[in-house]
Coordinates of C-alpha atoms in Angstrom, one line a residue:
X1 CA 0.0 0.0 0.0
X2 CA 3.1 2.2 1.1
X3 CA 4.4 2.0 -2.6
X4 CA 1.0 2.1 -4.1
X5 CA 0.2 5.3 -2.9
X6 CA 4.1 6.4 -3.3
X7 CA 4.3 7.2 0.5
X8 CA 8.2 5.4 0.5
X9 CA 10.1 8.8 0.6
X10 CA 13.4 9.1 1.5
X11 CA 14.2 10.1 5.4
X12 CA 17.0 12.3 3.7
X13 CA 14.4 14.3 1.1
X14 CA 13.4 17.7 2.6
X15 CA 10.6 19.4 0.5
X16 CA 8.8 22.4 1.6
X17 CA 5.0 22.0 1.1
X18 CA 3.6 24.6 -0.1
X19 CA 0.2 26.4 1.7
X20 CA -2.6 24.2 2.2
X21 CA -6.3 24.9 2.5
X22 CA -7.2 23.2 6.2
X23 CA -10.2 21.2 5.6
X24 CA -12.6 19.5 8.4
X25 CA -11.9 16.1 8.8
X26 CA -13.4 13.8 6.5
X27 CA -16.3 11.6 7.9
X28 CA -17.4 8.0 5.9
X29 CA -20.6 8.6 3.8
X30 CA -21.3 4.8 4.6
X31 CA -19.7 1.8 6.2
X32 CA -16.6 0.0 4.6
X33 CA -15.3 3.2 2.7
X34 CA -11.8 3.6 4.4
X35 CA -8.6 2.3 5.6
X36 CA -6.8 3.3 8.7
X37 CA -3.8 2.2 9.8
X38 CA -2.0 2.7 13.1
X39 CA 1.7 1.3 14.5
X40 CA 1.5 1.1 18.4
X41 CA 4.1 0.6 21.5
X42 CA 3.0 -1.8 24.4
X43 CA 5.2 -4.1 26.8
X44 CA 3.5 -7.3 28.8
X45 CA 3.2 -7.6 32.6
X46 CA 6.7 -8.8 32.5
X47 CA 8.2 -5.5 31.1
X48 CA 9.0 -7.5 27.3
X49 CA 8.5 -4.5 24.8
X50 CA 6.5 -5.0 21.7
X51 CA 5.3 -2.9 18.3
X52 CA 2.3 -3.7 16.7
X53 CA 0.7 -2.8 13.4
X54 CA -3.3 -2.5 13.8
X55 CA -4.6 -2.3 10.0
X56 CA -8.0 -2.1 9.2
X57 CA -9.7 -2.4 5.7
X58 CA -13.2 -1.4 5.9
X59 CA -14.8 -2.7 2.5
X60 CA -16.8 -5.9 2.2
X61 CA -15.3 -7.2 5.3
X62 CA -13.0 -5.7 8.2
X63 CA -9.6 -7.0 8.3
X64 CA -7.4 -6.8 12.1
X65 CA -3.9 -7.8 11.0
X66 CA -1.5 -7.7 14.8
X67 CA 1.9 -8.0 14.2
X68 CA 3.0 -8.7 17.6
X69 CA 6.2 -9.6 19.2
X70 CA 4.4 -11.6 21.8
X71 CA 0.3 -10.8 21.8
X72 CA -1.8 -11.0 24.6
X73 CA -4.9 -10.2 23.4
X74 CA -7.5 -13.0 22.7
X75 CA -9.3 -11.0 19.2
X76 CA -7.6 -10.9 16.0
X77 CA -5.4 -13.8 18.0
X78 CA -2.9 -15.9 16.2
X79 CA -2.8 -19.2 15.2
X80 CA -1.0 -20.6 18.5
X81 CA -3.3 -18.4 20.4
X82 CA -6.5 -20.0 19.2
X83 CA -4.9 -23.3 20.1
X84 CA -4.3 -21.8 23.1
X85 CA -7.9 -20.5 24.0
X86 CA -9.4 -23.8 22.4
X87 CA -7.4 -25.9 24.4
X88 CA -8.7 -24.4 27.5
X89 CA -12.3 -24.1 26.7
X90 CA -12.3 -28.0 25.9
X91 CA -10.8 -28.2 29.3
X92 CA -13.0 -25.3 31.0
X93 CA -15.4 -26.6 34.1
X94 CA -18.6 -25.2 34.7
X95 CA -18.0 -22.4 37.6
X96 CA -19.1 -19.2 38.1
X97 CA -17.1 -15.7 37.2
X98 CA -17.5 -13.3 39.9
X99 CA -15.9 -10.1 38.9
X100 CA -14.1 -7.6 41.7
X101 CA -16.4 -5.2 43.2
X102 CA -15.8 -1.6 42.9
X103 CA -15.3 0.9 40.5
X104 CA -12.2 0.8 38.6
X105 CA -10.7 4.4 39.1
X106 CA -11.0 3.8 42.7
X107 CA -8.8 0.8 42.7
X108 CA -6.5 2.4 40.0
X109 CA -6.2 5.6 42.5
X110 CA -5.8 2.6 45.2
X111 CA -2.6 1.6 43.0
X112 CA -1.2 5.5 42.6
X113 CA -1.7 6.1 46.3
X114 CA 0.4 2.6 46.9
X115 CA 3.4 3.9 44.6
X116 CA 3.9 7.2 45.5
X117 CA 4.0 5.8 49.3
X118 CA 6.6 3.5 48.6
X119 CA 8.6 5.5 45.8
X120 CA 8.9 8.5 47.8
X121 CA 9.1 7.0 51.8
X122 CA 11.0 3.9 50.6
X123 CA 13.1 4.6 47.7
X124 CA 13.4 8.2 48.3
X125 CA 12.5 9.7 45.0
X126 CA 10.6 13.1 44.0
X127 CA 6.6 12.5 44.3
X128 CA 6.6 14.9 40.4
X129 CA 9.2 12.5 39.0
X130 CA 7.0 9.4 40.8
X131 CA 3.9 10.5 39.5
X132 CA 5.2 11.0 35.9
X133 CA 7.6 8.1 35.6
X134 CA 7.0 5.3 38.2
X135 CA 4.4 1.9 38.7
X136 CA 2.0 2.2 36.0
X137 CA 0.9 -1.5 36.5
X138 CA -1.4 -0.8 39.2
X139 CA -1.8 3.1 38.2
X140 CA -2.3 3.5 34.5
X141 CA -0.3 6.7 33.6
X142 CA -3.5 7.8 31.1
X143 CA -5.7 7.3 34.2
X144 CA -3.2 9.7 36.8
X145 CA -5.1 12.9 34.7
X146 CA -7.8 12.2 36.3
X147 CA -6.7 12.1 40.1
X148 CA -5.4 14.7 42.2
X149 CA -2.7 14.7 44.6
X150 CA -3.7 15.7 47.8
X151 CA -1.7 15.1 50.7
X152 CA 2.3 13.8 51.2
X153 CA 2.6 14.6 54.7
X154 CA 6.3 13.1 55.1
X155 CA 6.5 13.1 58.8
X156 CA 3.3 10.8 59.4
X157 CA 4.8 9.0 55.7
X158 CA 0.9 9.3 54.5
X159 CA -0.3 9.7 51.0
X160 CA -3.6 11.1 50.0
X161 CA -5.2 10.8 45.8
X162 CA -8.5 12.3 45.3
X163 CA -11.2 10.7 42.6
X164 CA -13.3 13.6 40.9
X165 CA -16.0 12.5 42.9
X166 CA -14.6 13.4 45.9
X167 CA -13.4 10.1 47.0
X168 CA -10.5 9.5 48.8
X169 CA -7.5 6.6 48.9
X170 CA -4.3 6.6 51.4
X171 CA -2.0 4.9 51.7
X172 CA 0.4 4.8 54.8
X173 CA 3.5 3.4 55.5
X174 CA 3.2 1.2 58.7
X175 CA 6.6 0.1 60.7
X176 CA 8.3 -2.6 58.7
X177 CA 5.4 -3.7 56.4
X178 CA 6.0 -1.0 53.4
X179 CA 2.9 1.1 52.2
X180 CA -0.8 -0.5 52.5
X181 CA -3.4 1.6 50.8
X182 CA -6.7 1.6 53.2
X183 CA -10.3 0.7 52.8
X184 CA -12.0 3.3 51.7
X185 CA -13.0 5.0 54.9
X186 CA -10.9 3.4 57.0
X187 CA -7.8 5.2 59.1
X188 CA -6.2 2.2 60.3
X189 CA -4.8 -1.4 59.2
X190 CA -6.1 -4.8 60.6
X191 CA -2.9 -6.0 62.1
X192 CA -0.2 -4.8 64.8
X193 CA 3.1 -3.0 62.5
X194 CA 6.5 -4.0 63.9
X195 CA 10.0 -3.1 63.3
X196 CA 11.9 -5.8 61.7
X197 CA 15.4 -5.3 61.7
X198 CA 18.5 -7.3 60.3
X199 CA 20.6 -8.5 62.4
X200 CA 23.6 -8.5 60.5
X201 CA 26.6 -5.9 61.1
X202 CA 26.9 -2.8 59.1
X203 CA 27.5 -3.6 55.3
X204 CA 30.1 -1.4 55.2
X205 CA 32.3 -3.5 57.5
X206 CA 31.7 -7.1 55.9
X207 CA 33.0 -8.1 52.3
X208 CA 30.7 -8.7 49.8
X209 CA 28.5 -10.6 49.4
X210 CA 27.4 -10.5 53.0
X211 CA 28.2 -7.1 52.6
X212 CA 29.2 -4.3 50.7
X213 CA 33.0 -3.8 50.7
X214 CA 34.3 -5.0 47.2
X215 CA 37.5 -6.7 46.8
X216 CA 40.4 -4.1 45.9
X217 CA 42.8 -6.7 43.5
X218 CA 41.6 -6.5 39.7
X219 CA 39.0 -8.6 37.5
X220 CA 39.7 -12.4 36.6
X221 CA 41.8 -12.3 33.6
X222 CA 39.6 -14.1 31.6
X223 CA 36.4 -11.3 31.3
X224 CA 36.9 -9.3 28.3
X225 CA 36.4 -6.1 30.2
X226 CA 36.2 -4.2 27.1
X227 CA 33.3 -5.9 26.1
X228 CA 31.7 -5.4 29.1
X229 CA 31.9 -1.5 29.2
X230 CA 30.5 -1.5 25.7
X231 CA 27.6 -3.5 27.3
X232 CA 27.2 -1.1 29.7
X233 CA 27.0 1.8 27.2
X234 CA 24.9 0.1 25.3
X235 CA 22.4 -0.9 28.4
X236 CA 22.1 2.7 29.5
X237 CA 20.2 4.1 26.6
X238 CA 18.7 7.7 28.1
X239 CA 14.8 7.0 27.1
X240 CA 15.3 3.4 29.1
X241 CA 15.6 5.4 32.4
X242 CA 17.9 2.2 33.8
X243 CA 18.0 3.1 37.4
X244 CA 20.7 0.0 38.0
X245 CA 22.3 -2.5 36.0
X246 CA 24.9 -5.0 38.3
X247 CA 26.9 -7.8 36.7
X248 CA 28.5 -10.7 38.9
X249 CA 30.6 -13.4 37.0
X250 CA 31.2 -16.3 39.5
X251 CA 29.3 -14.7 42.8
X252 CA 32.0 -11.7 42.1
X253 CA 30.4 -8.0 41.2
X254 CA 32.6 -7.3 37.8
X255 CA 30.0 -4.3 36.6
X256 CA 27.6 -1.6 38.4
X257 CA 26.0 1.1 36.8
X258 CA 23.0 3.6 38.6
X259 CA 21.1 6.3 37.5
X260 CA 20.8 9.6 38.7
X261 CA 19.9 9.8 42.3
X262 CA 20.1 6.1 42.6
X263 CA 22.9 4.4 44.6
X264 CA 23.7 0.1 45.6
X265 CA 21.4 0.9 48.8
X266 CA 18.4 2.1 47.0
X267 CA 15.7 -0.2 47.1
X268 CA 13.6 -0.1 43.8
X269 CA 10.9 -1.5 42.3
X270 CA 10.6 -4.7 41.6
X271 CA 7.4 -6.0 41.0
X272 CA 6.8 -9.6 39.9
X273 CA 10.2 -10.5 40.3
X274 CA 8.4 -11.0 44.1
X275 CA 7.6 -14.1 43.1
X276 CA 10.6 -15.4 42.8
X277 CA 11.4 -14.4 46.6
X278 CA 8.1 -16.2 47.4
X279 CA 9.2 -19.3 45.7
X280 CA 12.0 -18.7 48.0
X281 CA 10.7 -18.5 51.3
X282 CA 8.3 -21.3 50.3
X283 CA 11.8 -23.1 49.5
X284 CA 12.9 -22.3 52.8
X285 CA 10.2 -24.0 54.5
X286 CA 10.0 -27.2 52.3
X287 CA 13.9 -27.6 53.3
X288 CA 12.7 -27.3 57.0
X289 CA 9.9 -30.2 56.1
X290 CA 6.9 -27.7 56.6
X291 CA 5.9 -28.6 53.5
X292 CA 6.2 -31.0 50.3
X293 CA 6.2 -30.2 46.9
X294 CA 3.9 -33.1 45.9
X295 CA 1.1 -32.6 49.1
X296 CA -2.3 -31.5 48.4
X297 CA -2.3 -27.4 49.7
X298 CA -3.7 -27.4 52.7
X299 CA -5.6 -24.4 52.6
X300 CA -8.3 -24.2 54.7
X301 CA -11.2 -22.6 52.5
X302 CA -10.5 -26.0 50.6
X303 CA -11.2 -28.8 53.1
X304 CA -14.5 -29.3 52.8
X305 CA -15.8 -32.7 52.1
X306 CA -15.5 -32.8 48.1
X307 CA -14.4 -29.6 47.6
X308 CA -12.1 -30.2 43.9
X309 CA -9.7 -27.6 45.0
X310 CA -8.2 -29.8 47.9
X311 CA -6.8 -31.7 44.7
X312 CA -4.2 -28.5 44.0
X313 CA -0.8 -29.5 45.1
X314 CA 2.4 -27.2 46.2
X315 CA 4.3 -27.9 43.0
X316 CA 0.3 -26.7 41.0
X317 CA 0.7 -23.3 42.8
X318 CA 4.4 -23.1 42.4
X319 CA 3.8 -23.6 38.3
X320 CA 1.0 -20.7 38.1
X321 CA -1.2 -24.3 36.8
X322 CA -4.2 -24.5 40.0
X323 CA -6.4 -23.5 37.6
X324 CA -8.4 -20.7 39.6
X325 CA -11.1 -18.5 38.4
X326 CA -9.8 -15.1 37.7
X327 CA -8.9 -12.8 35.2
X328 CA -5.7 -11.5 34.0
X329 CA -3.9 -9.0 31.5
X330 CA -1.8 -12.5 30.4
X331 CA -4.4 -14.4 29.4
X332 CA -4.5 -15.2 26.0
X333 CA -8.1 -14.0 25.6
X334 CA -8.3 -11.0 27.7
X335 CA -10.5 -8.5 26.8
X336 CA -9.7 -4.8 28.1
X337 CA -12.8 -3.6 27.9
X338 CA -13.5 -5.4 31.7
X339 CA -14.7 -6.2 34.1
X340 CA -11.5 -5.0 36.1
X341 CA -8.8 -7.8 36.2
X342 CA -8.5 -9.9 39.8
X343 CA -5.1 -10.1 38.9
X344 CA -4.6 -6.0 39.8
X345 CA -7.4 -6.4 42.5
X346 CA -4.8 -8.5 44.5
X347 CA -3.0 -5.5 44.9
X348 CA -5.4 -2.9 44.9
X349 CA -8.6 -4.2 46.2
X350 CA -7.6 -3.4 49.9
X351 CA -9.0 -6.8 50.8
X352 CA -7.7 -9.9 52.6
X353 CA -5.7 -10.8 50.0
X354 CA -5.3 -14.6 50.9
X355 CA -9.1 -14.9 51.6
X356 CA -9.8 -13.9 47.7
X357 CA -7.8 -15.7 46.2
X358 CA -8.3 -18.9 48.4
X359 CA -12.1 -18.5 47.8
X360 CA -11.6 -18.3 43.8
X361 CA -13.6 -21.6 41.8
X362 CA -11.8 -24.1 39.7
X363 CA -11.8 -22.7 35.9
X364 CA -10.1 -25.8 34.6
X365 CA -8.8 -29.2 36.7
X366 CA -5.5 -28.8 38.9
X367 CA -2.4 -28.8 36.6
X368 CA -3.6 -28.9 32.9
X369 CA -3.6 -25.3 31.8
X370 CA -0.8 -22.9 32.6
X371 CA -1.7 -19.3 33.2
X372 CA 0.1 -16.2 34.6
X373 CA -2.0 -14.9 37.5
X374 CA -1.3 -13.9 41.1
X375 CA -4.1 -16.0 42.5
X376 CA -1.3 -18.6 43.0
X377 CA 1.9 -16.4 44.5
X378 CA -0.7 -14.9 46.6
X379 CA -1.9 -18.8 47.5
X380 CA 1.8 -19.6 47.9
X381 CA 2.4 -16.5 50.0
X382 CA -1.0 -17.7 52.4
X383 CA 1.1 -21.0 53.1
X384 CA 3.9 -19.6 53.8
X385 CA 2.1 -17.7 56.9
X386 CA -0.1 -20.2 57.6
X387 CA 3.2 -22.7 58.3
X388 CA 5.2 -19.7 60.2
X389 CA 2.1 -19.1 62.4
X390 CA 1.6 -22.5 63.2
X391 CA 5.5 -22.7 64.5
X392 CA 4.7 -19.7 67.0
X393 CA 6.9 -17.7 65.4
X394 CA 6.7 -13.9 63.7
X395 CA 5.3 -14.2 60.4
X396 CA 6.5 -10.9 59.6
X397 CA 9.8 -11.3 60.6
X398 CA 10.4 -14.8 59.1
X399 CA 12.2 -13.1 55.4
X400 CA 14.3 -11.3 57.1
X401 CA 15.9 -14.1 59.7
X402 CA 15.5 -17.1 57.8
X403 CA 16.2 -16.3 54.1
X404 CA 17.5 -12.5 54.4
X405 CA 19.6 -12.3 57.1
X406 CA 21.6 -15.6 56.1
X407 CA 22.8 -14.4 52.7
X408 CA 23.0 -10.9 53.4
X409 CA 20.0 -8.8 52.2
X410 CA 19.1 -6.0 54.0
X411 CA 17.4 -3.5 52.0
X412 CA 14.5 -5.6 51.1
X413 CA 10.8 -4.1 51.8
X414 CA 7.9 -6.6 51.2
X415 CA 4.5 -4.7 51.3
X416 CA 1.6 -6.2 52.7
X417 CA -2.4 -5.8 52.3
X418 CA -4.7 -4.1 55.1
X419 CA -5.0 -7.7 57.1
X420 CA -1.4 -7.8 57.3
X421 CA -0.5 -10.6 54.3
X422 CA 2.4 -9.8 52.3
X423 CA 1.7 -8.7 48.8
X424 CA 5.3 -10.2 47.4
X425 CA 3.6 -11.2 44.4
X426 CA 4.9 -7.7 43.0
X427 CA 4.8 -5.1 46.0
X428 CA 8.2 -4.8 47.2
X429 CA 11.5 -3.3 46.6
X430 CA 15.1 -4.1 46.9
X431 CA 18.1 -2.7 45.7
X432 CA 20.3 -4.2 42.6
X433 CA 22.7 -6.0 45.1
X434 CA 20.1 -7.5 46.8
X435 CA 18.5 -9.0 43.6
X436 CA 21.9 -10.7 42.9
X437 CA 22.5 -12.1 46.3
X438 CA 18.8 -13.5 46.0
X439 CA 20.3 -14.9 42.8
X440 CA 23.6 -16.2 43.3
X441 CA 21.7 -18.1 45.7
X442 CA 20.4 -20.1 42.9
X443 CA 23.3 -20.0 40.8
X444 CA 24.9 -21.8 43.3
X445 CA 22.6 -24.6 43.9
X446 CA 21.0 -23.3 47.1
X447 CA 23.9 -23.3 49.2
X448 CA 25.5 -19.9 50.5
X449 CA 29.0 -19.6 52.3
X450 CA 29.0 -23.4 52.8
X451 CA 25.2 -23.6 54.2
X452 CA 22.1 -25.4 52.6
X453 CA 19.5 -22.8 52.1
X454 CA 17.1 -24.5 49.5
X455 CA 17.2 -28.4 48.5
X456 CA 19.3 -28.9 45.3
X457 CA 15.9 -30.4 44.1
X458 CA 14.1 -27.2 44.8
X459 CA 16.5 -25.1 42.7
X460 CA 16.2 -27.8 39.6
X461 CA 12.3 -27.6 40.5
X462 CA 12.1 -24.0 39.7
X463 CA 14.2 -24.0 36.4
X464 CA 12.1 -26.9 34.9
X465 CA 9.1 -26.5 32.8
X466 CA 5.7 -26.4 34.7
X467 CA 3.8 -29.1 32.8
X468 CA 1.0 -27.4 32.4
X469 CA 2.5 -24.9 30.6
X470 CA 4.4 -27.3 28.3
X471 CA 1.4 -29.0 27.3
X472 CA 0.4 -25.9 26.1
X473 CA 3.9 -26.0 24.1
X474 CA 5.0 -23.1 26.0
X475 CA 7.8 -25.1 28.3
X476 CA 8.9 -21.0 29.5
X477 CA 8.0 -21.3 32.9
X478 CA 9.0 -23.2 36.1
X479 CA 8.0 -22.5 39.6
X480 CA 7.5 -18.5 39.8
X481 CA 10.6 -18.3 37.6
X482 CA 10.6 -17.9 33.9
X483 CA 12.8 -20.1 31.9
X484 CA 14.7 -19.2 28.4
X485 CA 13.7 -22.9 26.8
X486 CA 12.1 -21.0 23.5
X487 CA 15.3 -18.4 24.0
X488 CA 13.3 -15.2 23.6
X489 CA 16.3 -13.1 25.3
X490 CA 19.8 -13.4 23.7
X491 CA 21.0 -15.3 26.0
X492 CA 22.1 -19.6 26.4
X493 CA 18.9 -21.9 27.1
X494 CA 20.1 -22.5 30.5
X495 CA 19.3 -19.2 31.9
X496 CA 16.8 -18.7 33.9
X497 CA 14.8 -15.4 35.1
X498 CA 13.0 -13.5 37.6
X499 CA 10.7 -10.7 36.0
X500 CA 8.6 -7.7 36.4
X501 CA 6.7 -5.2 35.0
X502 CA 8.4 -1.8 33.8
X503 CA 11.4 -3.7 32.6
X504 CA 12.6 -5.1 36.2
X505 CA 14.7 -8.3 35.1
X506 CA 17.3 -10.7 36.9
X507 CA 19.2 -13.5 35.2
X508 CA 20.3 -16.6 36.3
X509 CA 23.0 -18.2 33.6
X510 CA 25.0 -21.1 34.7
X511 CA 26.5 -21.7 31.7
X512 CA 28.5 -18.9 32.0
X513 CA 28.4 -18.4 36.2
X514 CA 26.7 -15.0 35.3
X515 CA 23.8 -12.9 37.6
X516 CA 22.7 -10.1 35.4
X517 CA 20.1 -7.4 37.1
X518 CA 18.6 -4.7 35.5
X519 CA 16.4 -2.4 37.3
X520 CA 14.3 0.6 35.6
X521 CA 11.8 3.6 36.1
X522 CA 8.4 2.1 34.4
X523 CA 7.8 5.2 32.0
X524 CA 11.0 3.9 30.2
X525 CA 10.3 0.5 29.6
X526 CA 10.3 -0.3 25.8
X527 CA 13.6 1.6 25.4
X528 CA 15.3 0.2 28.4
X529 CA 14.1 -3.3 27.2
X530 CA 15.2 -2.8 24.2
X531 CA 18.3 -1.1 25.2
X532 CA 19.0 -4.5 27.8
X533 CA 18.3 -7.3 24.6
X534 CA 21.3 -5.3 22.6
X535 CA 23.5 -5.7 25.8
X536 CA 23.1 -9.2 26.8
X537 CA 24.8 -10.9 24.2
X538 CA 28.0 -9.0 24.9
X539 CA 27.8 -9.7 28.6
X540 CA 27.8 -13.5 27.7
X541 CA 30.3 -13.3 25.2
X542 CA 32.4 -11.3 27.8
X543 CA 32.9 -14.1 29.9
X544 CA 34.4 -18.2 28.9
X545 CA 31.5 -21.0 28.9
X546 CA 31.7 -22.4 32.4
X547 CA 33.5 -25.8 32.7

């Protein structure tokens, strides 16, 4: 059409128009009588950046042509997404939708209020640069117009939006817990806040990686240390807005590179990279016996005589494969249009958290379809407490001295929801160093300075293929870790990943003994993605294939 209508001029051409009559837009006499044809820029829940081409002919029939890098809509869907959808309708059981209450500005001003709490008491950054750059996931920056500001009162660490109907959602920050946005109404949480605090020594007296004092001799001799300044140039691309990007090669930091304002002790956003730090903590516990990966879940709105549910296992949960009831910007056929998506309400409903999810039906039977929705790290997250509490012991406090405090994290700050449950499916932050403790962890089978942490079996667990999701033929995720099997990022099959939206990655590559983290500012995302794909290749190549 482009050459048809001699449109393919050369960038290089200038021309000076000459004075044009303006005319009123043109309006269809009848249905079917134009074109229209429109390139757009998206990313996925996971931060992967996209372009699509939307091209409509309207003349005896209307044509949707998406050219997507990875589509996640269920209309105009392509070929493996109808297999996709009509694989799970064959499957599909028949149980009732029932969609969140509320309206969905309220919940989307529940999300602002949430980010600007924990950007600006936790991270530390400007509340203008928060509000035009930061956590559109739960907080749509088209939607931000029409909310107001009204309160940042720093000394109480309170944040106020306004709704145009008057409406009002805060969020505080309460002792150790991060930010909780309240019912609407509501001054207080449902729970007691404590102070959690590490008990390891000052950071600045330990050598990494229990702390922060680098070693002073130079690199190996066998990185390419060329290379990997020319990755780091190539990483920090100015519309990305990278606020950290931290290499280690065998458990050693080789690279670090933060943005303005941002230093190794700032704790950022991470979002679903969370669940990677529940799989974690549920590791922790399975280690310790609490649990089994092959047990029946024992949660207890599913113990009712007959109730289908009691049939999800751990290891269902772990693989995002229980097959709840909800809905979810992933899903192949998600429609935008609504009802609001469970999968945001976990965050910004202001409910018990663990009590949704847990009372969610059956869509389709325990581990045959795979699907992407925080019904199950929120599930995972309610056993995790459930097992703590039942031990006596300080549910809130349990990161921090049994995973944390053993392989030196301290910045870490997991939110939680009114009731007190944490929200680690994607509300917390951490700084760059801490993400690559968390994954050196893995990288080195579970064991840290000589102690088990996690089961060698547990760290193969969570790098395998759910089998849900392979049956599917999409063998690209394991237990709340995304795998590389179909290599979609430039990097060797092996690696394995923790994700989250607005570009927040962390690889895992033992093929080469490498930890790559890459932290960003939301608004940037398709650039820093970008930006991070161009750089990975020459961070592998920088380094000799592990023997």
């Amino acid at each position: 059409m482009y050459c048809a209508m001699k449109l393919g001029r050369s960038p290089r051409t200038e021309q000076r128009l000459s004075t044009r009559i303006h005319q009123p837009l043109a309006a269809p006499a009848e249905l079917h009588q134009i074109w229209a044809l429109d390139f757009m820029s998206d990313a996925l829940y996971g931060g992967r950046a996209f372009r699509r081409l939307n091209f409509l002919r309207l003349q005896s029939i209307l044509v949707w042509v998406l050219l997507l890098a990875a589509a996640h809509h269920g209309y105009g869907a392509s070929e493996p997404q109808r297999t996709l959808i009509e694989r799970a309708k064959s499957l599909e059981l028949s149980t009732p939708y029932v969609p969140p209450p509320g309206d969905a500005l309220e919940h989307e001003a529940s999300g602002y209020a949430k980010i600007l709490c924990s950007s600006v008491f936790v991270t530390g950054l400007d509340p203008r640069f928060v509000a035009e750059n930061v956590g559109y996931f739960t907080a749509p920056y088209e939607e931000r117009a029409k909310l107001r500001i009204t309160k940042i009162d720093r000394a109480k660490q309170i944040v106020e939006v306004s709704l145009p109907n008057g409406t009002v959602r805060q969020a505080v920050r309460v002792g150790s817990q991060g930010c909780v946005t309240l019912p609407i109404g509501r001054s207080q949480v449902f729970f007691t806040p404590s102070a959690v605090k590490s008990t390891l020594p000052n950071p600045n007296t330990q050598p990494w990686p229990m702390g922060d004092i680098l070693p002073s001799d130079g690199m190996p001799a066998e990185i390419d240390q060329q290379a990997i300044e020319r990755a780091l140039k190539t990483a920090d691309d100015p519309a990305g807005m990278t606020a950290a990007l931290l290499i280690t090669y065998k458990g050693r930091i080789v690279a670090e590179h933060y943005g303005e304002h941002i230093t190794y002790l700032t704790p950022l956003e991470g979002w679903s990279m969370g669940k990677s730090i529940v799989a974690s903590l549920l590791g922790v516990l399975i280690r310790e016996h609490a649990y089994s990966l092959s047990q029946p879940a024992p949660i207890p709105q599913w113990q009712a005589p007959g109730d289908p549910r009691a049939k999800i296992t751990v290891a269902d949960i772990m693989h995002m494969s229980s097959g709840l009831r909800i809905r979810s910007p992933a899903d192949p056929d998600f429609d935008e249009r609504g009802p609001y998506p469970d999968h945001l309400y976990l965050y910004t409903g202001s409910i018990d958290s663990f009590n949704y999810a847990a009372t969610r039906p059956l869509e389709w039977p325990p581990n045959t379809v795979g699907r992407y929705r925080n019904t199950d790290p929120v599930l995972a997250s309610y056993l995790i407490r459930l097992a703590v509490e039942k031990r006596h012991e300080d549910y809130h406090a349990f990161p921090q001295r049994e995973l944390f405090d053993r392989i030196g994290i301290r910045t870490m700050v997991l939110d939680v929801d009114p009731y007190g449950n944490f929200l680690t499916q994607g509300y917390e932050q951490g700084s760059a160093r801490d993400w690559a403790r968390l994954a050196n962890l893995y990288l080195q089978g579970g064991v840290w300075n000589g102690e088990r942490i996690l089961t060698n079996e547990f760290v193969r667990f969570v790098r395998t293929p759910a089998p849900a999701w392979e049956a599917d033929g999409r063998p690209i995720y394991g237990g709340f870790f995304w795998l590389n099997e179909d290599l979609r990022f430039p990097v060797p099959k092996d690696s394995f990943l923790m994700a989250g939206a607005g570009g927040q990655f962390v690889f895992i590559i033992p093929s080469r003994q490498l930890v790559i983290v890459r932290l960003g500012h939301y608004k940037g995302v398709a650039a820093g993605t970008a930006a991070l794909r161009n750089a990975l290749p020459m961070i592998v190549n920088a380094v000799p294939p592990a023997s």
